[in-house]
Amino acid sequence: MSNDPAAELPFYYGSISRSEAEQHLKLAGMADGLFLLRQCIRSLGGYVLSVVWNLEFHHYSIEKKLNGTYCIAGGKSHCGPAELCEFYSKDPDGLVCMLRKPCLRLPDTPIRPGVFDSLRENMLREYVKQTWNLEGEAMEQAIISQAPQLEKLIATTAHEKMPWYHGKIARQEGERRLYSGVQPDGKFLVRDREESGTFALSMIYGKTVYHYRILQDKSGKCFMPEGTKFDTIWQLVEYLKMKPDGLVTVLGEACVNGKVAEKTPSLPATRRTGANGYTPPPRAVAAASNPATTVPADREVLPMDSSAFNPYHNPNEVRKFNIQRTQLLIDEVELGSGNFGCVKKGVLKTDSGQIDVAVKVLKNDNEKLVKEEMMREAEIMHQLSNPFIVRMLGLCKAENLMLVMEMASAGPLNKFLSTNKDNVTVENIVNLMHQVSMGMKYLEEKNFVHRDLAARNVLLVNQQFAKISDFGLSKALGADDNYYKARTAGKWPLKWYAPECINFHKFSSKSDVWSFGITMWEAFSYGGKPYKKMKGPEVMRFIEGGSRMECPAACPEQMYTLMKECWTYKHEERPDFKAVEESMRSYHYSVSKKAKPEGSAAAAAEPVE
Ligand code: ADP
Ligand code: MG
């Protein structure tokens, strides 16, 4: 598991059995104090410490307590498995001996993932697939960009997709369902208890149905009385399939809820976006088409809730290069304007419905150069397909030349942040900038340089969903080139440009990384203007002199460190987007995990019903 705090330890083996642990210790020589750490299958998040003393094996369970600390029964609490092992290597404190020599994992022995690690991963995929109708690359991107948010979501709603989950039914109805058909021992279902909003487990054993109340503590963890605590009901169910943990027997086959099994809710391929570009979360749709699904508590909107997310929906339908004028309704509302003309709001009619679009209308299209410029922009956009890049839907040649794009109705990032300072958290900005790094990593892989990455060219679909736009200056690099050489300098956004762009007219993905750093600075200063009142040439002197912008007030230290790395003078030493995305991702995951509310004390255990 990627977030297993023991994953870094060279003497940690993951989910291996007791006898396998003993085998490793034997092979390593059975010296006194030889030890290793493994995952505990009984308690989620717990470990077992296996130690050799006097040619014998001793196994100590390490429990993860609700407050997130670890301890061996009767011993002191420690903040992590590493700290715990370090402590016992100085003081036996009740163990048979001190930990003396780590039994190191050999290079050909990877950490074995536990049953829940792979289950959780599969569950996440299944959930994304079912809920948003995503597949392939779009699904991978969705998972990478929103893993922490999805894990939280799954923790509370995953059971709704399980065949054994029957929703809110009476105890008697549960019995009726279990008694119908074959009645093998262990056949079970989970239902909502009518009055209290908690869950109950009903299972058949010796032709009799038994009911158990599933308890939940304040932090939402589920457990049987005095049993192991789990983050989710489905993990508890998986565990009870292996260990009875107080039940009359282990769980066997699921008593299948016909409603869930016959049709899992999926969404139509194209959904009409609301007036403000916001598509209601899919739960509303799911609840309507499947009364057995309960509506989960309100949550933040995710990128995947938007109809704009999936770049692979109806690719042939939508990615027409030439759009008929009759298919296009253009609003008078202007979204933005520039030298070329203006961007207007519109609606594109397709066979499978209507899509909100943004239409870039060329003003002077009798000018050949301007026209060619827009054709080049369209040519570039046509080759790109990524959730974090504004998708072009086509060109329409009518009264004007028009570039039709998917709509990002919440507008440019800098404007959005400066007008919504109070409602946007730092985590929110981290999430958005991580998405931008994913889009840029994609461009880098495809060998395109953007050349105008800035907060004004990052558009928002909604508060949680960013897309890179404005490919007016972009270039596709040749297969053997890693930079583009501009013959003459143009009207350039100097404050966003790396030294090699200004000095040698050389543009590469590495110079886009520099611009990404400036964009980060703009984002973390809530749409502030970089380099204040300085003019282009002053900025150049400032940079050449080794100075860099200061850390914005609300910006986390780690994010400022990354910005400064993006502003490495020599492009050879600057990180690429692969590295930038990795840093953004790990920081995004770490802050989103911390934001998860954790109750401290367990609720008093209730008796079994
Ligand atoms: P320019 O080359 O003049 O910067 P842009 O492509 O950045 O042109 O578009 C100008 C403005 O139009 C943007 O700042 C934004 O406000 C609006 N705009 C452009 N594309 C879209 C879109 N896909 N969705 C919503 N608004 C857009
Ligand atoms: Mg622009």
XYZ file of C-alpha atoms in Angstrom, residues 31-594:
564
model
C 20.951 -14.529 15.818
C 19.565 -13.200 19.104
C 17.631 -9.986 18.511
C 17.200 -10.588 14.762
C 13.853 -9.081 13.804
C 11.457 -8.201 11.023
C 8.168 -6.375 10.662
C 5.098 -7.603 8.787
C 1.521 -6.512 8.215
C -1.126 -7.737 10.604
C -4.105 -9.212 8.830
C -6.263 -9.115 11.948
C -6.219 -5.428 12.598
C -6.259 -2.961 9.753
C -3.225 -0.731 9.896
C -1.554 -2.935 12.490
C 1.735 -4.836 12.318
C 3.491 -7.831 13.814
C 7.048 -7.699 15.062
C 8.797 -11.083 14.764
C 11.936 -11.504 16.897
C 14.460 -14.315 17.440
C 15.712 -15.103 20.926
C 17.472 -18.244 22.047
C 16.717 -19.953 18.700
C 13.019 -19.368 19.226
C 10.520 -17.060 17.495
C 8.474 -14.428 19.290
C 5.671 -12.525 17.568
C 4.299 -9.287 18.994
C 1.167 -7.602 17.610
C 1.441 -3.881 17.112
C -1.934 -2.214 17.201
C -2.801 1.004 15.444
C -4.891 3.011 17.848
C -7.657 5.406 16.904
C -5.518 8.438 17.550
C -3.086 7.132 14.940
C -0.373 5.915 17.310
C 1.097 2.429 17.482
C 1.772 0.203 20.440
C 2.520 -3.344 21.532
C -0.044 -4.425 24.151
C 1.089 -3.085 27.513
C 3.828 -0.952 25.995
C 4.331 2.708 25.212
C 2.692 4.455 22.250
C 4.755 5.593 19.277
C 3.898 7.847 16.371
C 4.900 5.334 13.690
C 6.205 1.798 13.149
C 9.715 3.141 12.529
C 9.766 5.031 15.836
C 8.417 1.975 17.632
C 11.164 -0.287 16.275
C 13.808 2.310 17.078
C 12.540 2.489 20.643
C 12.726 -1.298 21.145
C 16.221 -1.376 19.709
C 17.370 0.647 22.713
C 15.117 -0.734 25.413
C 13.525 -4.217 25.579
C 10.716 -2.743 27.756
C 8.993 -6.107 28.233
C 10.049 -7.894 25.030
C 12.248 -11.030 25.323
C 15.198 -8.937 24.203
C 16.147 -5.702 22.467
C 15.891 -5.537 18.704
C 19.484 -5.976 17.589
C 19.726 -6.769 13.903
C 17.137 -6.083 11.198
C 16.417 -9.058 8.940
C 16.631 -7.138 5.660
C 14.425 -7.818 2.703
C 16.378 -9.158 -0.263
C 16.162 -7.213 -3.532
C 14.082 -10.001 -5.096
C 11.532 -9.931 -2.268
C 9.139 -7.028 -2.745
C 6.791 -5.911 0.027
C 3.762 -8.146 -0.337
C 0.516 -6.170 -0.619
C -2.187 -7.141 1.834
C -5.604 -8.385 0.876
C -7.170 -4.987 1.617
C -4.534 -3.055 -0.274
C -5.468 -4.713 -3.548
C -9.159 -4.751 -2.677
C -9.131 -1.034 -2.046
C -7.393 -0.425 -5.350
C -9.897 -2.591 -7.236
C -12.766 -0.997 -5.413
C -11.560 2.446 -6.409
C -11.407 1.433 -10.063
C -14.766 -0.255 -9.965
C -16.306 2.761 -8.278
C -14.930 5.245 -10.813
C -15.997 3.012 -13.668
C -19.532 2.535 -12.365
C -20.161 6.024 -11.125
C -18.753 8.055 -13.983
C -18.766 5.574 -16.808
C -15.036 6.073 -17.355
C -12.594 3.644 -18.902
C -8.986 3.334 -19.980
C -6.828 6.420 -19.902
C -9.647 8.689 -18.700
C -10.184 6.410 -15.702
C -6.464 6.361 -14.871
C -6.303 10.158 -15.012
C -9.396 10.462 -12.843
C -7.902 8.145 -10.246
C -4.503 9.845 -10.184
C -5.966 13.325 -9.928
C -8.547 12.548 -7.246
C -7.248 9.529 -5.300
C -7.577 11.086 -1.819
C -11.052 12.467 -2.484
C -12.144 9.155 -3.998
C -10.846 7.160 -1.062
C -12.902 9.289 1.274
C -15.943 8.877 -0.917
C -15.526 5.144 -1.161
C -15.113 4.812 2.560
C -18.636 6.063 2.997
C -20.490 4.768 -0.056
C -18.706 1.720 -1.465
C -21.071 -0.790 0.101
C -23.926 0.612 -1.949
C -22.451 -1.066 -4.998
C -22.076 -4.460 -3.314
C -24.425 -7.334 -4.166
C -24.849 -8.170 -0.477
C -26.098 -4.695 0.384
C -29.908 -4.496 0.528
C -30.494 -0.929 1.622
C -33.214 -0.020 4.043
C -35.262 -3.173 4.586
C -36.948 -4.473 7.721
C -35.482 -7.283 9.777
C -38.351 -9.563 8.682
C -37.760 -8.746 5.034
C -34.081 -9.608 5.528
C -35.097 -12.964 6.934
C -37.489 -13.584 4.060
C -34.725 -12.900 1.533
C -32.261 -15.186 3.323
C -34.776 -18.026 3.618
C -35.697 -17.881 -0.055
C -33.692 -20.207 -2.274
C -30.779 -22.303 -1.012
C -29.708 -21.743 2.584
C -26.018 -22.596 2.983
C -24.392 -21.685 6.321
C -22.848 -18.247 6.156
C -25.166 -16.809 3.485
C -25.518 -13.162 4.467
C -26.743 -9.679 3.703
C -26.196 -6.197 5.100
C -29.115 -3.813 5.567
C -29.780 -0.352 6.942
C -31.451 -0.514 10.313
C -34.697 1.333 9.968
C -34.672 3.681 12.919
C -31.090 4.503 13.637
C -29.234 4.894 10.369
C -26.747 2.218 11.388
C -26.154 -1.098 9.686
C -27.060 -4.660 10.534
C -25.631 -7.927 9.293
C -28.024 -10.846 8.861
C -26.710 -14.342 8.244
C -28.069 -17.840 8.077
C -26.589 -20.725 10.076
C -28.211 -24.122 10.632
C -31.368 -22.864 8.885
C -31.704 -20.035 11.407
C -31.147 -16.355 10.673
C -28.940 -14.396 13.099
C -28.837 -10.589 13.205
C -25.834 -8.554 14.302
C -25.602 -4.851 14.708
C -22.602 -3.270 13.023
C -21.208 -0.591 15.278
C -19.666 2.660 14.112
C -17.472 4.986 16.104
C -17.353 8.755 15.790
C -14.807 8.671 13.007
C -17.070 6.322 11.021
C -15.048 3.153 11.537
C -17.131 -0.025 11.489
C -16.750 -3.002 13.786
C -18.415 -5.908 15.551
C -18.564 -5.550 19.342
C -15.006 -5.882 20.623
C -13.886 -6.717 17.113
C -11.434 -5.175 14.723
C -12.242 -1.718 13.368
C -12.400 -0.989 9.669
C -12.672 2.157 7.588
C -15.502 0.731 5.518
C -18.295 -1.800 5.793
C -17.054 -3.738 2.814
C -13.663 -4.218 4.457
C -15.393 -5.493 7.578
C -17.391 -7.903 5.408
C -14.232 -9.115 3.637
C -12.595 -9.641 7.016
C -15.579 -11.560 8.389
C -15.287 -13.896 5.421
C -11.914 -14.935 6.858
C -12.427 -14.693 10.624
C -15.717 -15.057 12.538
C -14.712 -12.295 15.023
C -17.605 -13.216 17.331
C -20.145 -14.397 14.714
C -21.506 -17.966 14.744
C -19.458 -18.679 11.633
C -17.503 -16.877 8.927
C -19.476 -15.175 6.165
C -20.112 -17.301 3.107
C -21.894 -16.416 -0.101
C -23.768 -13.155 -0.539
C -27.533 -13.137 -0.530
C -27.714 -11.124 -3.736
C -29.802 -7.995 -3.871
C -31.509 -8.349 -7.263
C -31.834 -4.618 -7.697
C -28.122 -3.926 -7.408
C -27.030 -6.984 -9.356
C -29.339 -6.651 -12.321
C -28.357 -3.087 -13.108
C -25.632 -0.990 -11.627
C -26.398 2.616 -12.374
C -24.354 4.045 -15.177
C -24.601 7.409 -16.766
C -25.523 8.267 -20.319
C -22.493 9.071 -22.416
C -23.356 12.685 -22.965
C -24.969 14.738 -20.290
C -26.320 18.194 -20.674
C -24.466 20.626 -18.525
C -26.398 23.052 -16.377
C -26.608 26.733 -17.111
C -23.460 27.529 -15.168
C -21.585 24.587 -16.584
C -22.141 22.590 -13.454
C -23.510 19.101 -13.853
C -25.289 17.763 -10.788
C -23.326 14.971 -9.091
C -24.274 11.545 -10.420
C -25.875 10.450 -7.186
C -29.060 12.196 -8.215
C -29.133 10.173 -11.431
C -28.197 6.975 -9.644
C -30.858 7.463 -7.024
C -33.512 8.101 -9.629
C -32.719 5.032 -11.694
C -32.164 2.774 -8.722
C -34.326 3.292 -5.671
C -32.232 0.766 -3.720
C -29.289 3.189 -3.663
C -29.342 5.651 -0.828
C -28.205 9.168 -1.586
C -24.839 9.817 0.087
C -24.260 12.944 2.114
C -23.421 16.086 0.213
C -19.896 16.219 -1.007
C -17.589 18.434 -2.973
C -18.008 18.327 -6.708
C -15.281 16.286 -8.438
C -13.890 16.831 -11.938
C -15.558 13.618 -13.042
C -18.973 15.005 -12.146
C -18.600 17.322 -15.095
C -19.699 16.232 -18.535
C -16.468 17.747 -19.789
C -14.228 15.232 -18.097
C -14.112 12.250 -20.363
C -12.157 12.962 -23.509
C -13.213 9.624 -24.975
C -16.958 9.990 -24.942
C -18.267 9.784 -28.484
C -14.941 10.683 -30.032
C -16.269 10.353 -33.577
C -19.430 12.173 -32.818
C -17.816 15.146 -31.198
C -14.340 15.535 -32.602
C -15.449 16.700 -36.009
C -12.968 19.057 -37.466
C -15.523 20.896 -39.538
C -18.625 22.073 -37.805
C -21.709 23.125 -39.778
C -22.976 26.596 -38.985
C -26.465 25.127 -38.473
C -25.193 22.992 -35.610
C -24.007 26.011 -33.729
C -25.979 28.519 -31.666
C -23.932 31.531 -30.643
C -24.906 33.606 -27.648
C -24.258 37.304 -27.399
C -22.495 36.738 -24.086
C -18.772 37.414 -24.400
C -16.504 35.234 -22.283
C -13.359 37.110 -23.130
C -11.625 39.030 -25.853
C -8.237 39.649 -27.372
C -6.538 41.012 -30.481
C -7.894 38.181 -32.576
C -11.526 38.944 -31.744
C -13.611 37.536 -28.957
C -14.687 34.313 -27.261
C -18.441 33.792 -27.053
C -20.686 31.369 -25.274
C -22.546 28.910 -27.492
C -24.287 25.574 -27.823
C -23.267 22.800 -30.194
C -25.991 20.447 -31.376
C -24.906 16.864 -31.890
C -26.852 13.666 -32.578
C -26.702 12.712 -28.935
C -27.550 16.034 -27.362
C -26.319 19.548 -26.868
C -22.980 20.654 -25.481
C -22.096 24.024 -24.002
C -19.203 25.462 -25.960
C -16.899 28.441 -26.100
C -16.463 29.886 -29.584
C -13.379 31.882 -30.472
C -14.544 34.189 -33.241
C -11.951 35.728 -35.502
C -12.529 39.436 -36.097
C -10.395 40.215 -39.107
C -10.475 36.988 -40.993
C -9.804 38.619 -44.276
C -6.255 38.956 -42.982
C -4.478 35.844 -44.165
C -1.900 35.799 -41.361
C -4.461 35.954 -38.578
C -6.456 33.196 -40.208
C -3.394 30.980 -40.501
C -2.601 31.590 -36.865
C -5.978 30.317 -35.786
C -5.705 27.336 -38.119
C -2.389 26.459 -36.472
C -3.924 26.758 -33.007
C -6.741 24.441 -34.111
C -4.253 22.002 -35.627
C -2.410 21.740 -32.310
C -5.538 21.402 -30.181
C -6.904 18.771 -32.529
C -4.008 16.490 -31.610
C -4.519 16.740 -27.868
C -6.813 14.682 -25.722
C -6.482 14.947 -21.977
C -8.969 15.776 -19.222
C -6.821 18.694 -18.080
C -6.558 20.355 -21.464
C -9.407 22.310 -23.064
C -10.702 20.150 -25.862
C -11.308 21.543 -29.287
C -14.493 20.318 -30.879
C -13.852 21.716 -34.313
C -13.587 24.660 -36.651
C -16.582 26.353 -38.183
C -16.053 28.357 -41.345
C -19.005 30.725 -41.694
C -19.481 34.507 -41.404
C -16.207 34.363 -39.456
C -13.668 31.661 -38.825
C -14.583 30.112 -35.497
C -12.765 27.766 -33.160
C -15.241 25.712 -31.142
C -14.055 24.446 -27.770
C -15.562 22.783 -24.758
C -16.728 25.295 -22.210
C -14.840 26.057 -19.001
C -17.475 28.261 -17.481
C -15.800 29.247 -14.223
C -13.240 31.174 -16.252
C -9.531 31.978 -15.868
C -7.811 30.763 -12.688
C -6.324 34.138 -11.722
C -9.696 35.903 -11.881
C -11.487 33.089 -10.098
C -9.008 33.103 -7.231
C -8.933 36.858 -6.780
C -12.745 37.058 -6.611
C -13.238 33.940 -4.468
C -10.408 34.351 -1.958
C -12.580 33.444 1.005
C -14.003 30.177 -0.328
C -10.881 28.620 -1.785
C -8.617 26.635 0.508
C -4.942 25.989 -0.064
C -5.751 22.276 -0.585
C -8.144 23.318 -3.333
C -5.351 25.235 -5.075
C -2.969 22.294 -4.652
C -5.564 20.027 -6.270
C -5.998 22.415 -9.219
C -2.271 22.929 -9.747
C -1.751 19.175 -9.609
C -4.244 18.857 -12.431
C -2.369 21.499 -14.423
C 0.849 19.520 -13.877
C -0.898 16.395 -15.183
C -1.983 18.236 -18.321
C 1.551 19.626 -18.791
C 3.100 16.213 -18.243
C 0.861 14.966 -21.048
C 2.036 17.793 -23.341
C 5.651 17.014 -22.490
C 5.110 13.342 -23.356
C 3.495 14.299 -26.657
C 6.396 16.652 -27.429
C 4.403 19.870 -27.524
C 5.538 23.153 -25.997
C 2.842 25.491 -24.754
C 4.790 28.771 -24.558
C 1.997 30.681 -22.822
C 1.334 28.814 -19.609
C 0.003 31.337 -17.073
C -2.885 31.510 -14.610
C -4.895 33.537 -17.161
C -4.687 30.553 -19.530
C -5.746 27.950 -16.994
C -9.536 27.826 -17.193
C -11.842 26.334 -14.599
C -14.765 24.059 -15.365
C -15.688 24.368 -11.714
C -13.895 25.097 -8.473
C -12.252 21.665 -8.443
C -11.465 21.204 -12.111
C -8.802 22.988 -14.135
C -7.933 22.836 -17.822
C -5.031 24.321 -19.739
C -6.067 26.508 -22.657
C -4.825 29.051 -25.203
C -2.581 27.191 -27.630
C -2.054 30.305 -29.730
C 1.735 30.240 -29.229
C 2.142 26.458 -28.949
C 4.399 24.352 -31.134
C 4.732 20.670 -31.900
C 8.396 19.707 -31.686
C 9.987 17.481 -34.304
C 10.676 13.910 -33.252
C 14.388 14.634 -32.776
C 14.096 18.112 -31.324
C 13.694 19.016 -27.727
C 13.285 22.707 -28.273
C 11.708 25.209 -30.637
C 13.797 28.112 -31.864
C 11.888 31.318 -32.499
C 13.411 33.314 -35.336
C 12.275 36.674 -33.989
C 10.978 37.798 -30.655
C 7.271 38.607 -30.608
C 4.810 40.026 -28.141
C 6.006 37.744 -25.416
C 4.814 37.273 -21.827
C 8.337 37.944 -20.501
C 7.481 37.570 -16.819
C 6.504 33.948 -17.514
C 9.541 33.127 -19.637
C 12.680 31.251 -18.662
C 16.086 32.886 -19.276
C 16.866 30.688 -22.315
C 13.625 31.838 -24.002
C 14.553 35.488 -23.677
C 18.279 35.144 -24.289
C 18.350 32.479 -27.000
C 14.725 32.204 -28.161
C 14.803 28.531 -27.173
C 11.499 27.018 -26.034
C 11.157 23.537 -24.549
C 9.086 21.665 -21.996
C 11.696 22.828 -19.503
C 10.858 26.448 -20.269
C 7.183 25.554 -19.776
C 8.263 24.259 -16.339
C 9.574 27.747 -15.547
C 6.179 29.189 -16.538
C 4.490 26.558 -14.396
C 6.451 27.923 -11.428
C 5.155 31.448 -12.150
C 1.626 30.044 -12.547
C 1.976 28.348 -9.157
C 3.062 31.651 -7.668
C 0.004 33.380 -9.163
C -2.279 30.628 -7.852
C -0.909 30.592 -4.297
C -1.087 34.367 -4.153
C -4.773 34.147 -5.152
C -4.363 35.717 -8.557
C -1.632 38.188 -7.642
C 0.514 39.830 -10.352
C 4.020 38.397 -10.545
C 6.985 40.765 -10.004
C 4.625 43.530 -8.910
C 5.244 46.717 -10.887
C 8.516 45.645 -12.461
C 8.795 45.904 -16.248
C 10.076 43.065 -18.454
C 13.736 44.202 -18.638
C 13.827 44.826 -14.878
C 12.557 41.299 -14.280
C 15.334 39.945 -16.498
C 17.980 41.764 -14.455
C 16.342 40.546 -11.239
C 16.516 36.909 -12.422
C 20.050 37.178 -13.857
C 21.130 38.599 -10.508
C 20.000 35.365 -8.861
C 16.861 36.757 -7.191
C 13.492 35.035 -7.232
C 10.003 36.039 -6.107
C 9.219 35.536 -2.442
C 6.895 32.941 -0.992
C 3.250 34.109 -1.214
C 1.666 34.553 2.222
C -0.659 31.547 2.078
C 1.742 29.273 0.204
C 2.932 26.081 1.925
C 6.702 25.722 2.280
C 6.840 22.572 0.091
C 5.031 24.328 -2.735
C 7.418 27.282 -2.587
C 10.355 24.863 -2.712
C 8.899 23.325 -5.881
C 8.360 26.790 -7.420
C 11.981 27.650 -6.832
C 13.032 24.376 -8.443
C 10.979 25.374 -11.491
C 13.024 28.591 -11.516
C 16.362 26.800 -11.764
C 18.441 29.021 -14.060
C 19.927 26.274 -16.214
C 17.258 24.291 -18.041
C 19.443 21.160 -17.887
C 19.178 21.234 -14.108
C 15.502 22.162 -13.973
C 13.011 19.326 -13.210
C 10.808 18.127 -16.077
C 7.018 17.802 -15.820
C 7.321 14.139 -14.947
C 9.156 15.167 -11.771
C 6.976 18.231 -11.150
C 3.792 16.161 -11.391
C 5.258 13.615 -8.955
C 6.003 16.339 -6.402
C 2.591 17.937 -6.856
C 0.912 14.556 -6.536
C 2.641 13.526 -3.352
C 1.946 16.887 -1.743
C -1.677 16.846 -2.918
C -2.165 13.349 -1.470
C -0.507 14.261 1.814
C -2.591 17.398 2.462
C -5.852 15.803 1.356
C -5.269 12.849 3.674
C -4.598 15.147 6.600
